[in-house]
Amino acid sequence: MVVLSQMFADDIPLPRGNAAKCSAIFVMLASFSYMLISTEVNIVAQQIMLQLFISLLAGGVLKLCELLEECRHIPSRYKNGWKAFNASFNLKGYSCGIVTSVLFYCIVQDRKIDNIHFPSSLAWNVSNYCFCCAFLKVFGFLDPTPAEISEICEESKFNVAHGLAWSYYIGYLKLILPDLEERIKRHNVRNVLDCKENWKLYILIPFSCKVYGKLEKMDSKIEFYQNLPEICIDRAGIKARSYKNSIYTIYDQNNRPHHCVLEYATPLGSLFEMSNDASAAFSKEKRLEQAKLFYVTLVNILNNSQECAGYFRLIPYDDDLEERQMDSHFLSTMILKHLAQERIEYSVPEQTTWNEILSEDQLMISKSDDPLPLKSINH
């Protein structure tokens, strides 16, 4: 490893250190020294306190604006207002700033300054400003808040969930979904999957990221039926790498069997393992956020995929919440609802379809009271 690190020392980025903060401390000392040389210490203290107060006040107003945006996401991201407040404000930095301001005030409150000319030279003001900026840098006032970091990651596609969703699509779904219907037809399981509208892959997305190897352990009304024949693809140097899917039987309240191709979204298991590994520094709250972002990203990917259109249905659910509110057959009940909904959507045109049929782009209808024949726009 040492040899490799030496060979590629110019190519592999090293972890960032504390050079920025050390430089900021140097700027603080240099600026403070210059101000002490040119002005009395009590004047320097008051001017620094004033500048810091203005900077903190301005920063607080900006963070308040950010808090107003985060309040819109309390139900989906934070669950309570305190977490949203904590995500919008750097509480550690502001508490340090308040203490520092109080100390400055205590130092100078008994020192009266009468008929003293405050320094107004450009060099002195620049030094004062540099000192305050360096102070804010050292004590973390300028560090991005969790809300800002989350926004940057989401806009720039830096989230773990984004990479996992794309990997799941390109490395798995894009390979097995286009051929799913043909495999069902070709291997004589049509008698089991009798409803063609259910000839698709149903993907479970638990926001807790708890992915079980056997669905029977999660719900006794779900039973493994059989595997669809595997498909073999040469992939990443692996000859005839196999991919297969499983058919499950789901029993309703009257113990009538219903069948579908069902599985978990396997990348969620990686998120769960990350949250249990201390070295990953991945909390349960971050895991929940990333699981939801995984779902949103996967929906956007699949909705724009021509190869996979019509061959999937995502089933998201918050099982940590539902386990406390639903019975032990919560999962089977939810899957059956999706199966029934699929049949309804398959047999009845969606509202958007009817809107397109009745739009003015298709028909021109006279607005007069007298009945007139319909005229096509193209004529």
PDB file of C-alpha atoms in Angstrom, residues 106-376:
ATOM      1  CA  CYS A 106     -17.617  42.790  30.300  1.00  0.00           C
ATOM      2  CA  ILE A 107     -14.123  43.946  29.498  1.00  0.00           C
ATOM      3  CA  VAL A 108     -15.115  47.348  28.176  1.00  0.00           C
ATOM      4  CA  GLN A 109     -18.369  48.205  29.974  1.00  0.00           C
ATOM      5  CA  ASP A 110     -16.572  50.140  32.726  1.00  0.00           C
ATOM      6  CA  ARG A 111     -14.189  51.853  30.352  1.00  0.00           C
ATOM      7  CA  LYS A 112     -15.631  55.186  29.181  1.00  0.00           C
ATOM      8  CA  ILE A 113     -14.295  56.600  25.976  1.00  0.00           C
ATOM      9  CA  ASP A 114     -14.771  60.339  25.734  1.00  0.00           C
ATOM     10  CA  ASN A 115     -13.291  62.650  23.141  1.00  0.00           C
ATOM     11  CA  ILE A 116     -11.270  59.846  21.613  1.00  0.00           C
ATOM     12  CA  HIS A 117     -11.002  59.676  17.863  1.00  0.00           C
ATOM     13  CA  PHE A 118     -11.834  56.191  16.629  1.00  0.00           C
ATOM     14  CA  PRO A 119      -9.460  54.969  13.938  1.00  0.00           C
ATOM     15  CA  SER A 120     -10.928  55.283  10.485  1.00  0.00           C
ATOM     16  CA  SER A 121      -7.946  54.527   8.258  1.00  0.00           C
ATOM     17  CA  LEU A 122      -8.404  51.933   5.524  1.00  0.00           C
ATOM     18  CA  ALA A 123      -5.654  49.709   6.904  1.00  0.00           C
ATOM     19  CA  TRP A 124      -7.193  49.666  10.386  1.00  0.00           C
ATOM     20  CA  ASN A 125     -10.693  48.876   9.103  1.00  0.00           C
ATOM     21  CA  VAL A 126      -9.340  46.139   6.845  1.00  0.00           C
ATOM     22  CA  SER A 127      -7.476  44.633   9.794  1.00  0.00           C
ATOM     23  CA  ASN A 128     -10.610  44.722  11.909  1.00  0.00           C
ATOM     24  CA  TYR A 129     -12.656  43.067   9.194  1.00  0.00           C
ATOM     25  CA  CYS A 130      -9.981  40.414   8.554  1.00  0.00           C
ATOM     26  CA  PHE A 131      -9.802  39.633  12.258  1.00  0.00           C
ATOM     27  CA  CYS A 132     -13.562  39.158  12.508  1.00  0.00           C
ATOM     28  CA  CYS A 133     -13.761  36.996   9.383  1.00  0.00           C
ATOM     29  CA  ALA A 134     -10.887  34.840  10.617  1.00  0.00           C
ATOM     30  CA  PHE A 135     -12.569  34.595  14.030  1.00  0.00           C
ATOM     31  CA  LEU A 136     -15.807  33.409  12.432  1.00  0.00           C
ATOM     32  CA  LYS A 137     -13.852  30.869  10.378  1.00  0.00           C
ATOM     33  CA  VAL A 138     -11.939  29.468  13.339  1.00  0.00           C
ATOM     34  CA  PHE A 139     -15.003  29.048  15.560  1.00  0.00           C
ATOM     35  CA  GLY A 140     -17.188  27.561  12.847  1.00  0.00           C
ATOM     36  CA  PHE A 141     -19.610  30.386  12.113  1.00  0.00           C
ATOM     37  CA  LEU A 142     -18.908  30.133   8.393  1.00  0.00           C
ATOM     38  CA  ASP A 143     -19.291  26.353   8.259  1.00  0.00           C
ATOM     39  CA  PRO A 144     -22.316  25.225   6.235  1.00  0.00           C
ATOM     40  CA  THR A 145     -25.287  24.087   8.263  1.00  0.00           C
ATOM     41  CA  PRO A 146     -26.700  20.550   7.876  1.00  0.00           C
ATOM     42  CA  ALA A 147     -29.555  21.975   5.807  1.00  0.00           C
ATOM     43  CA  GLU A 148     -27.116  23.723   3.455  1.00  0.00           C
ATOM     44  CA  ILE A 149     -25.022  20.570   3.113  1.00  0.00           C
ATOM     45  CA  SER A 150     -28.134  18.535   2.330  1.00  0.00           C
ATOM     46  CA  GLU A 151     -29.249  21.060  -0.290  1.00  0.00           C
ATOM     47  CA  ILE A 152     -25.829  21.106  -1.954  1.00  0.00           C
ATOM     48  CA  CYS A 153     -25.666  17.308  -2.022  1.00  0.00           C
ATOM     49  CA  GLU A 154     -29.163  16.983  -3.462  1.00  0.00           C
ATOM     50  CA  GLU A 155     -28.646  19.606  -6.162  1.00  0.00           C
ATOM     51  CA  SER A 156     -25.196  18.297  -7.137  1.00  0.00           C
ATOM     52  CA  LYS A 157     -26.214  14.604  -6.877  1.00  0.00           C
ATOM     53  CA  PHE A 158     -23.622  13.865  -4.197  1.00  0.00           C
ATOM     54  CA  ASN A 159     -25.885  11.776  -1.948  1.00  0.00           C
ATOM     55  CA  VAL A 160     -25.231   8.128  -1.177  1.00  0.00           C
ATOM     56  CA  ALA A 161     -28.827   7.462  -2.223  1.00  0.00           C
ATOM     57  CA  HIS A 162     -28.260   8.958  -5.665  1.00  0.00           C
ATOM     58  CA  GLY A 163     -25.329   6.669  -6.418  1.00  0.00           C
ATOM     59  CA  LEU A 164     -27.108   3.602  -5.033  1.00  0.00           C
ATOM     60  CA  ALA A 165     -30.243   4.292  -7.108  1.00  0.00           C
ATOM     61  CA  TRP A 166     -28.285   4.657 -10.333  1.00  0.00           C
ATOM     62  CA  SER A 167     -26.212   1.570  -9.579  1.00  0.00           C
ATOM     63  CA  TYR A 168     -29.365  -0.420  -8.841  1.00  0.00           C
ATOM     64  CA  TYR A 169     -30.911   0.707 -12.119  1.00  0.00           C
ATOM     65  CA  ILE A 170     -27.915   0.279 -14.431  1.00  0.00           C
ATOM     66  CA  GLY A 171     -26.484  -2.820 -12.794  1.00  0.00           C
ATOM     67  CA  TYR A 172     -29.738  -4.703 -12.233  1.00  0.00           C
ATOM     68  CA  LEU A 173     -33.136  -3.295 -13.193  1.00  0.00           C
ATOM     69  CA  LYS A 174     -32.101  -2.258 -16.680  1.00  0.00           C
ATOM     70  CA  LEU A 175     -30.879  -5.811 -17.290  1.00  0.00           C
ATOM     71  CA  ILE A 176     -33.794  -7.857 -15.948  1.00  0.00           C
ATOM     72  CA  LEU A 177     -36.912  -5.722 -16.443  1.00  0.00           C
ATOM     73  CA  PRO A 178     -37.099  -5.546 -20.263  1.00  0.00           C
ATOM     74  CA  ASP A 179     -37.121  -9.360 -20.502  1.00  0.00           C
ATOM     75  CA  LEU A 180     -39.464  -9.990 -17.558  1.00  0.00           C
ATOM     76  CA  GLU A 181     -42.687 -10.346 -19.538  1.00  0.00           C
ATOM     77  CA  GLU A 182     -41.086 -12.684 -22.067  1.00  0.00           C
ATOM     78  CA  ARG A 183     -39.748 -14.899 -19.296  1.00  0.00           C
ATOM     79  CA  ILE A 184     -43.225 -15.148 -17.791  1.00  0.00           C
ATOM     80  CA  LYS A 185     -44.709 -16.103 -21.163  1.00  0.00           C
ATOM     81  CA  ARG A 186     -41.942 -18.455 -22.167  1.00  0.00           C
ATOM     82  CA  HIS A 187     -41.760 -20.513 -18.988  1.00  0.00           C
ATOM     83  CA  ASN A 188     -45.427 -21.312 -18.506  1.00  0.00           C
ATOM     84  CA  VAL A 189     -46.226 -19.480 -15.295  1.00  0.00           C
ATOM     85  CA  ARG A 190     -49.080 -17.604 -16.911  1.00  0.00           C
ATOM     86  CA  ASN A 191     -51.607 -19.794 -15.110  1.00  0.00           C
ATOM     87  CA  VAL A 192     -50.243 -18.498 -11.819  1.00  0.00           C
ATOM     88  CA  LEU A 193     -49.806 -14.897 -12.911  1.00  0.00           C
ATOM     89  CA  ASP A 194     -53.183 -14.926 -14.630  1.00  0.00           C
ATOM     90  CA  CYS A 195     -53.629 -11.151 -14.697  1.00  0.00           C
ATOM     91  CA  LYS A 196     -51.338  -9.652 -17.290  1.00  0.00           C
ATOM     92  CA  GLU A 197     -51.495  -6.262 -15.606  1.00  0.00           C
ATOM     93  CA  ASN A 198     -49.518  -7.807 -12.729  1.00  0.00           C
ATOM     94  CA  TRP A 199     -46.729  -9.056 -14.974  1.00  0.00           C
ATOM     95  CA  LYS A 200     -44.174  -6.742 -13.495  1.00  0.00           C
ATOM     96  CA  LEU A 201     -41.610  -6.590 -10.706  1.00  0.00           C
ATOM     97  CA  TYR A 202     -42.962  -5.340  -7.381  1.00  0.00           C
ATOM     98  CA  ILE A 203     -40.128  -3.714  -5.437  1.00  0.00           C
ATOM     99  CA  LEU A 204     -40.443  -3.222  -1.690  1.00  0.00           C
ATOM    100  CA  ILE A 205     -38.814  -0.053  -0.354  1.00  0.00           C
ATOM    101  CA  PRO A 206     -38.880   0.013   3.471  1.00  0.00           C
ATOM    102  CA  PHE A 207     -37.652   3.363   4.779  1.00  0.00           C
ATOM    103  CA  SER A 208     -36.146   1.582   7.772  1.00  0.00           C
ATOM    104  CA  CYS A 209     -33.839  -0.186   5.261  1.00  0.00           C
ATOM    105  CA  LYS A 210     -34.534  -3.508   6.996  1.00  0.00           C
ATOM    106  CA  VAL A 211     -34.225  -6.043   4.184  1.00  0.00           C
ATOM    107  CA  TYR A 212     -35.103  -9.617   5.155  1.00  0.00           C
ATOM    108  CA  GLY A 213     -33.793 -12.681   3.366  1.00  0.00           C
ATOM    109  CA  LYS A 214     -37.131 -14.448   3.797  1.00  0.00           C
ATOM    110  CA  LEU A 215     -40.333 -12.490   3.386  1.00  0.00           C
ATOM    111  CA  GLU A 216     -42.186 -15.191   5.320  1.00  0.00           C
ATOM    112  CA  LYS A 217     -40.514 -13.905   8.490  1.00  0.00           C
ATOM    113  CA  MET A 218     -41.969 -10.481   7.871  1.00  0.00           C
ATOM    114  CA  ASP A 219     -45.526 -11.668   7.160  1.00  0.00           C
ATOM    115  CA  SER A 220     -46.940 -15.191   7.473  1.00  0.00           C
ATOM    116  CA  LYS A 221     -49.390 -14.525   4.635  1.00  0.00           C
ATOM    117  CA  ILE A 222     -46.527 -14.223   2.173  1.00  0.00           C
ATOM    118  CA  GLU A 223     -45.072 -17.500   0.866  1.00  0.00           C
ATOM    119  CA  PHE A 224     -42.381 -18.264  -1.639  1.00  0.00           C
ATOM    120  CA  TYR A 225     -43.835 -19.979  -4.728  1.00  0.00           C
ATOM    121  CA  GLN A 226     -41.019 -20.478  -7.223  1.00  0.00           C
ATOM    122  CA  ASN A 227     -38.226 -18.712  -9.066  1.00  0.00           C
ATOM    123  CA  LEU A 228     -38.493 -17.442 -12.576  1.00  0.00           C
ATOM    124  CA  PRO A 229     -35.798 -19.006 -14.767  1.00  0.00           C
ATOM    125  CA  GLU A 230     -32.602 -17.048 -14.475  1.00  0.00           C
ATOM    126  CA  ILE A 231     -31.034 -14.999 -17.220  1.00  0.00           C
ATOM    127  CA  CYS A 232     -27.279 -15.125 -17.800  1.00  0.00           C
ATOM    128  CA  ILE A 233     -25.288 -12.105 -18.946  1.00  0.00           C
ATOM    129  CA  ASP A 234     -21.546 -11.605 -19.351  1.00  0.00           C
ATOM    130  CA  ARG A 235     -20.896  -8.801 -16.920  1.00  0.00           C
ATOM    131  CA  ALA A 236     -17.682  -7.105 -15.728  1.00  0.00           C
ATOM    132  CA  GLY A 237     -15.495 -10.068 -16.653  1.00  0.00           C
ATOM    133  CA  ILE A 238     -17.864 -12.624 -15.122  1.00  0.00           C
ATOM    134  CA  LYS A 239     -18.995 -15.172 -17.684  1.00  0.00           C
ATOM    135  CA  ALA A 240     -22.704 -15.960 -17.669  1.00  0.00           C
ATOM    136  CA  ARG A 241     -23.471 -14.045 -14.514  1.00  0.00           C
ATOM    137  CA  SER A 242     -26.954 -15.139 -13.415  1.00  0.00           C
ATOM    138  CA  TYR A 243     -29.917 -12.981 -12.444  1.00  0.00           C
ATOM    139  CA  LYS A 244     -33.230 -14.376 -11.255  1.00  0.00           C
ATOM    140  CA  ASN A 245     -36.467 -13.260  -9.669  1.00  0.00           C
ATOM    141  CA  SER A 246     -38.910 -14.922  -7.306  1.00  0.00           C
ATOM    142  CA  ILE A 247     -42.670 -15.374  -7.447  1.00  0.00           C
ATOM    143  CA  TYR A 248     -44.506 -15.106  -4.140  1.00  0.00           C
ATOM    144  CA  THR A 249     -48.000 -16.097  -3.057  1.00  0.00           C
ATOM    145  CA  ILE A 250     -49.866 -13.483  -1.019  1.00  0.00           C
ATOM    146  CA  TYR A 251     -53.021 -14.578   0.781  1.00  0.00           C
ATOM    147  CA  ASP A 252     -55.884 -12.189   1.385  1.00  0.00           C
ATOM    148  CA  GLN A 253     -58.272 -12.172   4.365  1.00  0.00           C
ATOM    149  CA  ASN A 254     -60.239 -15.059   2.859  1.00  0.00           C
ATOM    150  CA  ASN A 255     -57.027 -17.041   2.249  1.00  0.00           C
ATOM    151  CA  ARG A 256     -57.369 -16.685  -1.507  1.00  0.00           C
ATOM    152  CA  PRO A 257     -53.943 -16.778  -3.168  1.00  0.00           C
ATOM    153  CA  HIS A 258     -52.582 -13.962  -5.294  1.00  0.00           C
ATOM    154  CA  HIS A 259     -49.227 -14.136  -7.044  1.00  0.00           C
ATOM    155  CA  CYS A 260     -46.644 -11.578  -8.098  1.00  0.00           C
ATOM    156  CA  VAL A 261     -42.927 -11.211  -8.734  1.00  0.00           C
ATOM    157  CA  LEU A 262     -41.696  -9.599  -5.536  1.00  0.00           C
ATOM    158  CA  GLU A 263     -38.429  -8.561  -3.911  1.00  0.00           C
ATOM    159  CA  TYR A 264     -36.759  -5.891  -1.806  1.00  0.00           C
ATOM    160  CA  ALA A 265     -34.663  -3.082  -3.231  1.00  0.00           C
ATOM    161  CA  THR A 266     -31.334  -4.625  -2.259  1.00  0.00           C
ATOM    162  CA  PRO A 267     -29.305  -1.348  -1.997  1.00  0.00           C
ATOM    163  CA  LEU A 268     -31.335  -0.454   1.091  1.00  0.00           C
ATOM    164  CA  GLY A 269     -29.558  -3.272   2.880  1.00  0.00           C
ATOM    165  CA  SER A 270     -26.294  -1.416   2.291  1.00  0.00           C
ATOM    166  CA  LEU A 271     -27.726   1.703   3.926  1.00  0.00           C
ATOM    167  CA  PHE A 272     -28.796  -0.373   6.920  1.00  0.00           C
ATOM    168  CA  GLU A 273     -25.334  -1.927   7.285  1.00  0.00           C
ATOM    169  CA  MET A 274     -23.715   1.499   6.990  1.00  0.00           C
ATOM    170  CA  SER A 275     -25.819   2.805   9.870  1.00  0.00           C
ATOM    171  CA  ASN A 276     -24.611  -0.101  12.027  1.00  0.00           C
ATOM    172  CA  ASP A 277     -20.931   0.478  11.221  1.00  0.00           C
ATOM    173  CA  ALA A 278     -19.349   3.159  13.387  1.00  0.00           C
ATOM    174  CA  SER A 279     -16.660   3.938  10.807  1.00  0.00           C
ATOM    175  CA  ALA A 280     -19.335   4.989   8.294  1.00  0.00           C
ATOM    176  CA  ALA A 281     -20.603   7.768  10.639  1.00  0.00           C
ATOM    177  CA  PHE A 282     -24.103   7.164   9.303  1.00  0.00           C
ATOM    178  CA  SER A 283     -26.856   7.861  11.828  1.00  0.00           C
ATOM    179  CA  LYS A 284     -30.392   6.481  11.827  1.00  0.00           C
ATOM    180  CA  GLU A 285     -31.719   9.929  10.868  1.00  0.00           C
ATOM    181  CA  LYS A 286     -29.377  10.102   7.878  1.00  0.00           C
ATOM    182  CA  ARG A 287     -30.358   6.572   6.910  1.00  0.00           C
ATOM    183  CA  LEU A 288     -34.036   7.532   6.851  1.00  0.00           C
ATOM    184  CA  GLU A 289     -33.294  10.634   4.787  1.00  0.00           C
ATOM    185  CA  GLN A 290     -31.168   8.676   2.313  1.00  0.00           C
ATOM    186  CA  ALA A 291     -33.795   5.924   2.013  1.00  0.00           C
ATOM    187  CA  LYS A 292     -36.419   8.487   1.022  1.00  0.00           C
ATOM    188  CA  LEU A 293     -34.021  10.147  -1.404  1.00  0.00           C
ATOM    189  CA  PHE A 294     -33.243   6.701  -2.856  1.00  0.00           C
ATOM    190  CA  TYR A 295     -36.945   6.201  -3.545  1.00  0.00           C
ATOM    191  CA  VAL A 296     -37.386   9.645  -5.108  1.00  0.00           C
ATOM    192  CA  THR A 297     -34.272   9.214  -7.277  1.00  0.00           C
ATOM    193  CA  LEU A 298     -35.292   5.719  -8.395  1.00  0.00           C
ATOM    194  CA  VAL A 299     -38.776   6.945  -9.323  1.00  0.00           C
ATOM    195  CA  ASN A 300     -37.268   9.692 -11.486  1.00  0.00           C
ATOM    196  CA  ILE A 301     -34.857   7.267 -13.148  1.00  0.00           C
ATOM    197  CA  LEU A 302     -37.456   4.610 -13.931  1.00  0.00           C
ATOM    198  CA  ASN A 303     -40.071   7.091 -15.099  1.00  0.00           C
ATOM    199  CA  ASN A 304     -37.592   8.311 -17.712  1.00  0.00           C
ATOM    200  CA  SER A 305     -36.491   4.825 -18.764  1.00  0.00           C
ATOM    201  CA  GLN A 306     -38.051   3.503 -21.967  1.00  0.00           C
ATOM    202  CA  GLU A 307     -36.577   0.027 -21.423  1.00  0.00           C
ATOM    203  CA  CYS A 308     -38.266  -0.425 -18.028  1.00  0.00           C
ATOM    204  CA  ALA A 309     -41.576   1.341 -18.648  1.00  0.00           C
ATOM    205  CA  GLY A 310     -44.528  -0.757 -17.514  1.00  0.00           C
ATOM    206  CA  TYR A 311     -42.451  -3.527 -15.948  1.00  0.00           C
ATOM    207  CA  PHE A 312     -42.158  -2.306 -12.362  1.00  0.00           C
ATOM    208  CA  ARG A 313     -44.082  -0.970  -9.400  1.00  0.00           C
ATOM    209  CA  LEU A 314     -42.414   0.542  -6.350  1.00  0.00           C
ATOM    210  CA  ILE A 315     -43.966  -0.049  -2.911  1.00  0.00           C
ATOM    211  CA  PRO A 316     -42.529   2.443  -0.392  1.00  0.00           C
ATOM    212  CA  TYR A 317     -43.482   2.241   3.276  1.00  0.00           C
ATOM    213  CA  ASP A 318     -42.256   3.373   6.680  1.00  0.00           C
ATOM    214  CA  ASP A 319     -42.169   0.068   8.533  1.00  0.00           C
ATOM    215  CA  ASP A 320     -40.705   1.572  11.713  1.00  0.00           C
ATOM    216  CA  LEU A 321     -43.841   3.666  11.959  1.00  0.00           C
ATOM    217  CA  GLU A 322     -46.246   1.057  10.682  1.00  0.00           C
ATOM    218  CA  GLU A 323     -45.022  -1.709  13.007  1.00  0.00           C
ATOM    219  CA  ARG A 324     -46.423   0.269  15.917  1.00  0.00           C
ATOM    220  CA  GLN A 325     -49.746   0.954  14.221  1.00  0.00           C
ATOM    221  CA  MET A 326     -50.523  -2.043  11.994  1.00  0.00           C
ATOM    222  CA  ASP A 327     -51.011  -5.744  12.579  1.00  0.00           C
ATOM    223  CA  SER A 328     -48.567  -8.485  11.643  1.00  0.00           C
ATOM    224  CA  HIS A 329     -50.115  -8.754   8.163  1.00  0.00           C
ATOM    225  CA  PHE A 330     -49.478  -5.127   7.298  1.00  0.00           C
ATOM    226  CA  LEU A 331     -47.082  -5.957   4.446  1.00  0.00           C
ATOM    227  CA  SER A 332     -49.308  -8.508   2.692  1.00  0.00           C
ATOM    228  CA  THR A 333     -52.283  -6.150   2.965  1.00  0.00           C
ATOM    229  CA  MET A 334     -50.300  -3.335   1.397  1.00  0.00           C
ATOM    230  CA  ILE A 335     -49.038  -5.538  -1.447  1.00  0.00           C
ATOM    231  CA  LEU A 336     -52.588  -6.700  -2.204  1.00  0.00           C
ATOM    232  CA  LYS A 337     -53.701  -3.067  -2.359  1.00  0.00           C
ATOM    233  CA  HIS A 338     -51.009  -2.374  -4.939  1.00  0.00           C
ATOM    234  CA  LEU A 339     -52.044  -5.442  -6.951  1.00  0.00           C
ATOM    235  CA  ALA A 340     -55.656  -4.280  -6.933  1.00  0.00           C
ATOM    236  CA  GLN A 341     -54.643  -0.733  -7.816  1.00  0.00           C
ATOM    237  CA  GLU A 342     -52.594  -2.052 -10.707  1.00  0.00           C
ATOM    238  CA  ARG A 343     -55.631  -3.804 -12.146  1.00  0.00           C
ATOM    239  CA  ILE A 344     -57.716  -0.643 -11.832  1.00  0.00           C
ATOM    240  CA  GLU A 345     -55.057   1.464 -13.544  1.00  0.00           C
ATOM    241  CA  TYR A 346     -54.698  -1.163 -16.277  1.00  0.00           C
ATOM    242  CA  SER A 347     -58.411  -1.347 -17.067  1.00  0.00           C
ATOM    243  CA  VAL A 348     -59.460   2.314 -16.635  1.00  0.00           C
ATOM    244  CA  PRO A 349     -57.695   5.164 -18.499  1.00  0.00           C
ATOM    245  CA  GLU A 350     -55.969   7.659 -16.262  1.00  0.00           C
ATOM    246  CA  GLN A 351     -57.372  11.154 -15.853  1.00  0.00           C
ATOM    247  CA  THR A 352     -54.563  12.607 -17.908  1.00  0.00           C
ATOM    248  CA  THR A 353     -55.519  10.302 -20.776  1.00  0.00           C
ATOM    249  CA  TRP A 354     -59.092  11.567 -20.769  1.00  0.00           C
ATOM    250  CA  ASN A 355     -57.850  15.145 -20.611  1.00  0.00           C
ATOM    251  CA  GLU A 356     -55.762  14.506 -23.683  1.00  0.00           C
ATOM    252  CA  ILE A 357     -58.735  12.981 -25.487  1.00  0.00           C
ATOM    253  CA  LEU A 358     -60.968  15.922 -24.606  1.00  0.00           C
ATOM    254  CA  SER A 359     -58.342  18.614 -25.146  1.00  0.00           C
ATOM    255  CA  GLU A 360     -58.743  21.301 -27.722  1.00  0.00           C
ATOM    256  CA  ASP A 361     -55.771  19.891 -29.586  1.00  0.00           C
ATOM    257  CA  GLN A 362     -57.949  16.914 -30.542  1.00  0.00           C
ATOM    258  CA  LEU A 363     -61.425  18.443 -30.928  1.00  0.00           C
ATOM    259  CA  MET A 364     -62.852  21.865 -31.583  1.00  0.00           C
ATOM    260  CA  ILE A 365     -66.249  22.298 -29.915  1.00  0.00           C
ATOM    261  CA  SER A 366     -68.390  25.329 -30.615  1.00  0.00           C
ATOM    262  CA  LYS A 367     -69.245  27.421 -27.570  1.00  0.00           C
ATOM    263  CA  SER A 368     -72.550  28.578 -29.051  1.00  0.00           C
ATOM    264  CA  ASP A 369     -75.846  27.311 -27.684  1.00  0.00           C
ATOM    265  CA  ASP A 370     -76.874  25.745 -30.986  1.00  0.00           C
ATOM    266  CA  PRO A 371     -75.606  22.218 -31.587  1.00  0.00           C
ATOM    267  CA  LEU A 372     -72.959  22.131 -34.292  1.00  0.00           C
ATOM    268  CA  PRO A 373     -70.952  19.249 -35.747  1.00  0.00           C
ATOM    269  CA  LEU A 374     -67.514  18.592 -34.273  1.00  0.00           C
ATOM    270  CA  LYS A 375     -64.674  19.798 -36.444  1.00  0.00           C
ATOM    271  CA  SER A 376     -61.146  18.556 -36.349  1.00  0.00           C
TER     272      SER A 376
END
